[in-house]
PDB file of C-alpha atoms in Angstrom:
ATOM      1  CA  MET Y  60     173.637 162.316 139.919  1.00  0.00           C
ATOM      2  CA  ASN Y  61     173.867 158.883 138.359  1.00  0.00           C
ATOM      3  CA  SER Y  62     170.829 156.665 137.471  1.00  0.00           C
ATOM      4  CA  ILE Y  63     171.097 154.420 140.531  1.00  0.00           C
ATOM      5  CA  THR Y  64     170.964 157.411 142.921  1.00  0.00           C
ATOM      6  CA  GLN Y  65     167.989 158.775 140.983  1.00  0.00           C
ATOM      7  CA  VAL Y  66     166.187 155.488 141.192  1.00  0.00           C
ATOM      8  CA  GLN Y  67     166.904 155.186 144.977  1.00  0.00           C
ATOM      9  CA  GLN Y  68     165.698 158.773 145.491  1.00  0.00           C
ATOM     10  CA  GLN Y  69     162.471 158.146 143.628  1.00  0.00           C
ATOM     11  CA  MET Y  70     161.886 154.898 145.583  1.00  0.00           C
ATOM     12  CA  LEU Y  71     162.392 156.685 148.816  1.00  0.00           C
ATOM     13  CA  GLU Y  72     159.907 159.378 147.731  1.00  0.00           C
ATOM     14  CA  ARG Y  73     157.358 156.800 146.770  1.00  0.00           C
ATOM     15  CA  MET Y  74     157.794 155.001 150.017  1.00  0.00           C
ATOM     16  CA  SER Y  75     157.214 158.268 151.898  1.00  0.00           C
ATOM     17  CA  GLN Y  76     154.100 158.894 149.839  1.00  0.00           C
ATOM     18  CA  MET Y  77     152.801 155.383 150.531  1.00  0.00           C
ATOM     19  CA  GLN Y  78     153.405 155.680 154.171  1.00  0.00           C
ATOM     20  CA  ALA Y  79     151.665 159.035 154.322  1.00  0.00           C
ATOM     21  CA  ALA Y  80     148.723 157.673 152.330  1.00  0.00           C
ATOM     22  CA  SER Y  81     148.450 154.512 154.544  1.00  0.00           C
ATOM     23  CA  SER Y  82     148.205 156.426 157.789  1.00  0.00           C
ATOM     24  CA  GLY Y  83     144.520 157.297 157.246  1.00  0.00           C
ATOM     25  CA  ALA Y  84     142.452 158.746 160.125  1.00  0.00           C
ATOM     26  CA  VAL Y  85     140.582 155.360 160.580  1.00  0.00           C
ATOM     27  CA  VAL Y  86     143.791 153.324 161.063  1.00  0.00           C
ATOM     28  CA  ARG Y  87     145.457 156.008 163.199  1.00  0.00           C
ATOM     29  CA  ALA Y  88     142.546 156.151 165.626  1.00  0.00           C
ATOM     30  CA  ALA Y  89     142.831 152.455 166.521  1.00  0.00           C
ATOM     31  CA  LEU Y  90     146.503 152.694 166.916  1.00  0.00           C
ATOM     32  CA  ASP Y  91     146.396 155.802 169.169  1.00  0.00           C
ATOM     33  CA  LYS Y  92     144.407 154.068 171.885  1.00  0.00           C
ATOM     34  CA  PRO Y  93     146.555 152.230 174.336  1.00  0.00           C
ATOM     35  CA  PRO Y  94     145.429 148.595 174.616  1.00  0.00           C
ATOM     36  CA  VAL Y  95     143.701 148.255 177.960  1.00  0.00           C
ATOM     37  CA  GLY Y  96     142.460 144.729 177.983  1.00  0.00           C
ATOM     38  CA  GLY Y  97     145.476 143.017 176.563  1.00  0.00           C
ATOM     39  CA  VAL Y  98     145.643 141.043 173.422  1.00  0.00           C
ATOM     40  CA  GLY Y  99     141.944 140.289 173.256  1.00  0.00           C
ATOM     41  CA  GLN Y 100     141.023 143.975 173.464  1.00  0.00           C
ATOM     42  CA  ALA Y 101     143.726 144.907 170.860  1.00  0.00           C
ATOM     43  CA  PHE Y 102     142.329 142.196 168.436  1.00  0.00           C
ATOM     44  CA  THR Y 103     138.831 143.549 168.991  1.00  0.00           C
ATOM     45  CA  ASP Y 104     140.009 147.082 168.235  1.00  0.00           C
ATOM     46  CA  VAL Y 105     141.677 145.868 165.083  1.00  0.00           C
ATOM     47  CA  LEU Y 106     138.485 144.082 163.999  1.00  0.00           C
ATOM     48  CA  ARG Y 107     136.441 147.239 164.487  1.00  0.00           C
ATOM     49  CA  THR Y 108     138.906 149.287 162.597  1.00  0.00           C
ATOM     50  CA  ILE Y 109     138.863 146.822 159.629  1.00  0.00           C
ATOM     51  CA  ASP Y 110     135.080 146.762 159.875  1.00  0.00           C
ATOM     52  CA  SER Y 111     134.991 150.563 159.690  1.00  0.00           C
ATOM     53  CA  GLU Y 112     137.330 150.560 156.664  1.00  0.00           C
ATOM     54  CA  GLN Y 113     135.140 148.044 154.919  1.00  0.00           C
ATOM     55  CA  HIS Y 114     131.969 150.279 155.493  1.00  0.00           C
ATOM     56  CA  LEU Y 115     133.881 153.318 154.323  1.00  0.00           C
ATOM     57  CA  ALA Y 116     134.898 151.506 151.132  1.00  0.00           C
ATOM     58  CA  SER Y 117     131.396 150.358 150.498  1.00  0.00           C
ATOM     59  CA  GLN Y 118     129.961 153.836 151.097  1.00  0.00           C
ATOM     60  CA  ALA Y 119     132.606 155.424 148.694  1.00  0.00           C
ATOM     61  CA  LEU Y 120     131.767 152.845 146.043  1.00  0.00           C
ATOM     62  CA  ALA Y 121     127.986 153.395 146.607  1.00  0.00           C
ATOM     63  CA  ASP Y 122     128.573 157.141 146.158  1.00  0.00           C
ATOM     64  CA  VAL Y 123     130.307 156.672 142.935  1.00  0.00           C
ATOM     65  CA  ASP Y 124     127.678 154.248 141.614  1.00  0.00           C
ATOM     66  CA  SER Y 125     124.858 156.604 142.600  1.00  0.00           C
ATOM     67  CA  GLY Y 126     126.626 159.643 141.066  1.00  0.00           C
ATOM     68  CA  LYS Y 127     127.018 161.485 144.391  1.00  0.00           C
ATOM     69  CA  SER Y 128     130.776 161.344 143.944  1.00  0.00           C
ATOM     70  CA  LYS Y 129     133.035 161.376 140.940  1.00  0.00           C
ATOM     71  CA  ASP Y 130     136.103 160.239 142.895  1.00  0.00           C
ATOM     72  CA  LEU Y 131     136.419 156.718 141.353  1.00  0.00           C
ATOM     73  CA  VAL Y 132     140.121 156.562 142.063  1.00  0.00           C
ATOM     74  CA  GLY Y 133     139.619 157.495 145.695  1.00  0.00           C
ATOM     75  CA  ALA Y 134     136.829 154.836 146.025  1.00  0.00           C
ATOM     76  CA  MET Y 135     139.049 152.279 144.493  1.00  0.00           C
ATOM     77  CA  ILE Y 136     141.954 153.049 146.762  1.00  0.00           C
ATOM     78  CA  GLN Y 137     139.703 152.886 149.761  1.00  0.00           C
ATOM     79  CA  SER Y 138     138.395 149.591 148.551  1.00  0.00           C
ATOM     80  CA  GLN Y 139     141.980 148.203 148.046  1.00  0.00           C
ATOM     81  CA  LYS Y 140     142.953 149.445 151.490  1.00  0.00           C
ATOM     82  CA  ALA Y 141     140.045 147.595 153.076  1.00  0.00           C
ATOM     83  CA  SER Y 142     140.808 144.473 151.016  1.00  0.00           C
ATOM     84  CA  LEU Y 143     144.462 144.525 152.121  1.00  0.00           C
ATOM     85  CA  SER Y 144     143.559 145.121 155.783  1.00  0.00           C
ATOM     86  CA  PHE Y 145     141.213 142.184 155.657  1.00  0.00           C
ATOM     87  CA  ALA Y 146     143.818 139.914 153.924  1.00  0.00           C
ATOM     88  CA  ALA Y 147     146.341 140.837 156.687  1.00  0.00           C
ATOM     89  CA  LEU Y 148     143.804 140.073 159.308  1.00  0.00           C
ATOM     90  CA  VAL Y 149     143.168 136.591 157.837  1.00  0.00           C
ATOM     91  CA  GLN Y 150     146.921 135.857 157.746  1.00  0.00           C
ATOM     92  CA  VAL Y 151     147.169 136.914 161.380  1.00  0.00           C
ATOM     93  CA  ARG Y 152     144.372 134.730 162.311  1.00  0.00           C
ATOM     94  CA  ASN Y 153     145.937 131.688 160.400  1.00  0.00           C
ATOM     95  CA  LYS Y 154     149.277 132.277 162.195  1.00  0.00           C
ATOM     96  CA  MET Y 155     147.633 132.362 165.608  1.00  0.00           C
ATOM     97  CA  SER Y 156     145.554 129.221 164.830  1.00  0.00           C
ATOM     98  CA  SER Y 157     148.697 127.374 163.611  1.00  0.00           C
ATOM     99  CA  ALA Y 158     150.582 128.487 166.809  1.00  0.00           C
ATOM    100  CA  PHE Y 159     147.764 127.384 168.994  1.00  0.00           C
ATOM    101  CA  ASP Y 160     147.614 124.032 167.294  1.00  0.00           C
ATOM    102  CA  GLU Y 161     151.459 123.640 167.668  1.00  0.00           C
ATOM    103  CA  ILE Y 162     151.191 124.449 171.365  1.00  0.00           C
ATOM    104  CA  MET Y 163     148.462 121.842 171.806  1.00  0.00           C
ATOM    105  CA  ARG Y 164     150.709 119.203 170.113  1.00  0.00           C
ATOM    106  CA  MET Y 165     153.538 119.858 172.566  1.00  0.00           C
ATOM    107  CA  PRO Y 166     154.165 116.981 174.955  1.00  0.00           C
ATOM    108  CA  VAL Y 167     153.749 117.830 178.583  1.00  0.00           C
TER     109      VAL Y 167
END
């Protein structure tokens, strides 16, 4: 096996690991529910999921700080997941806002 094939195989394995790690129970629960109320309800569900991720990350960091848990790496990963989810939410909000502004500027 040449080095390019090895690198490709390693990258595929890492991508599979990241995909498995990113499909946590909190995120999966929001995606399993079918959106009943349309876009508004789906957005509300995403907000609640991100809020619960923030609370889980805060609790994990508090447990590490108080000495209840020694899983610093897990707490940091949870914190980064929550941060990334929030950043993605802000980007979606910005895109929706700019799309709405552009629709409002369209001549009728």
